[in-house]
Short mmCIF file of C-alpha atoms in Angstrom, two decimals:
data_model
loop_
_atom_site.label_atom_id
_atom_site.label_comp_id
_atom_site.label_asym_id
_atom_site.label_seq_id
_atom_site.Cartn_x
_atom_site.Cartn_y
_atom_site.Cartn_z
CA MET A 1 12.08 4.93 -5.74
CA ALA A 2 11.58 6.36 -2.24
CA PHE A 3 8.16 6.83 -0.68
CA ASP A 4 6.83 10.34 -1.35
CA ARG A 5 4.30 11.30 1.33
CA SER A 6 3.37 14.49 -0.55
CA ARG A 7 1.68 12.40 -3.28
CA TYR A 8 -1.04 11.36 -0.83
CA GLN A 9 -3.92 13.12 0.88
CA ILE A 10 -4.20 12.25 4.57
CA VAL A 11 -7.30 12.60 6.72
CA ARG A 12 -7.40 11.87 10.44
CA ALA A 13 -10.66 10.13 11.25
CA SER A 14 -12.35 8.97 14.43
CA ASP A 15 -15.15 6.49 14.99
CA VAL A 16 -17.26 6.31 18.11
CA SER A 17 -20.34 4.56 16.74
CA THR A 18 -19.51 0.86 16.30
CA CYS A 19 -16.16 1.07 18.06
CA ASP A 20 -14.06 3.73 19.72
CA GLY A 21 -10.87 4.76 18.03
CA VAL A 22 -8.97 6.93 15.61
CA GLY A 23 -7.01 6.45 12.44
CA VAL A 24 -5.90 7.81 9.10
CA GLU A 25 -7.45 7.58 5.66
CA ILE A 26 -4.87 7.83 2.87
CA SER A 27 -5.97 8.74 -0.65
CA TYR A 28 -4.22 9.12 -3.98
CA LYS A 29 -5.78 11.31 -6.69
CA GLY A 30 -9.08 11.31 -4.80
CA LYS A 31 -9.29 7.53 -4.36
CA LEU A 32 -8.97 5.89 -0.96
CA VAL A 33 -6.00 3.49 -0.96
CA CYS A 34 -5.46 2.70 2.72
CA GLU A 35 -7.02 3.04 6.14
CA ILE A 36 -5.14 2.38 9.34
CA PHE A 37 -7.20 2.40 12.53
CA ARG A 38 -6.50 2.14 16.26
CA ASP A 39 -9.49 0.62 18.04
CA ASP A 40 -9.39 1.50 21.73
CA THR A 41 -12.31 -0.83 22.51
CA ASP A 42 -10.65 -3.98 21.12
CA ARG A 43 -7.10 -2.64 21.67
CA THR A 44 -6.15 -3.46 18.08
CA ARG A 45 -4.59 -1.68 15.12
CA THR A 46 -5.74 -2.70 11.65
CA VAL A 47 -4.80 -1.90 8.07
CA TRP A 48 -7.29 -1.92 5.21
CA LEU A 49 -5.97 -1.72 1.64
CA ALA A 50 -8.11 -0.97 -1.41
CA SER A 51 -5.75 -2.89 -3.68
CA GLN A 52 -4.39 -6.41 -3.42
CA GLU A 53 -0.97 -5.24 -4.56
CA VAL A 54 0.77 -2.41 -2.77
CA PRO A 55 4.52 -1.88 -3.01
CA LEU A 56 6.22 -2.63 0.29
CA GLU A 57 7.78 0.85 0.47
CA ASP A 58 4.29 2.39 0.14
CA LEU A 59 2.89 0.17 2.90
CA GLU A 60 5.82 1.09 5.13
CA GLY A 61 5.19 4.75 4.29
CA PHE A 62 1.49 4.41 5.16
CA ILE A 63 2.40 2.88 8.51
CA GLN A 64 4.84 5.72 9.19
CA ILE A 65 2.10 8.24 8.40
CA PHE A 66 -0.10 6.51 10.97
CA LYS A 67 2.68 6.60 13.56
CA ASP A 68 3.31 10.30 12.86
CA GLU A 69 -0.37 11.30 13.00
CA ILE A 70 -1.92 9.04 15.64
CA ASP A 71 -0.82 8.36 19.21
CA TRP A 72 0.34 4.75 19.43
CA ASP A 73 -1.01 4.13 22.94
CA PHE A 74 -4.55 2.93 23.47
CA ILE A 75 -6.90 4.99 25.59
CA ASP A 76 -7.63 3.15 28.81
CA TYR A 77 -11.11 4.14 29.95
CA ASP A 78 -10.91 2.03 33.14
CA VAL A 79 -8.33 4.34 34.71
CA PRO A 80 -10.04 6.93 37.00
#
């Protein structure tokens, strides 16, 4: 079965309190299932999953959502 993006609710979210970055929160039927975040301070991208078992095609779909919604490049604050 192919990944169906329309089954999920997607929220773009930013955080500037403990870090500085942006990401997506992906929910299914009102329950958060995945967060993918780009941290411009640490220059990392992380995935958080609510469940231990996620079908590979769903995980690949979540990553594609992140790539579609969030700029891949880190913000470089040292550049004038």
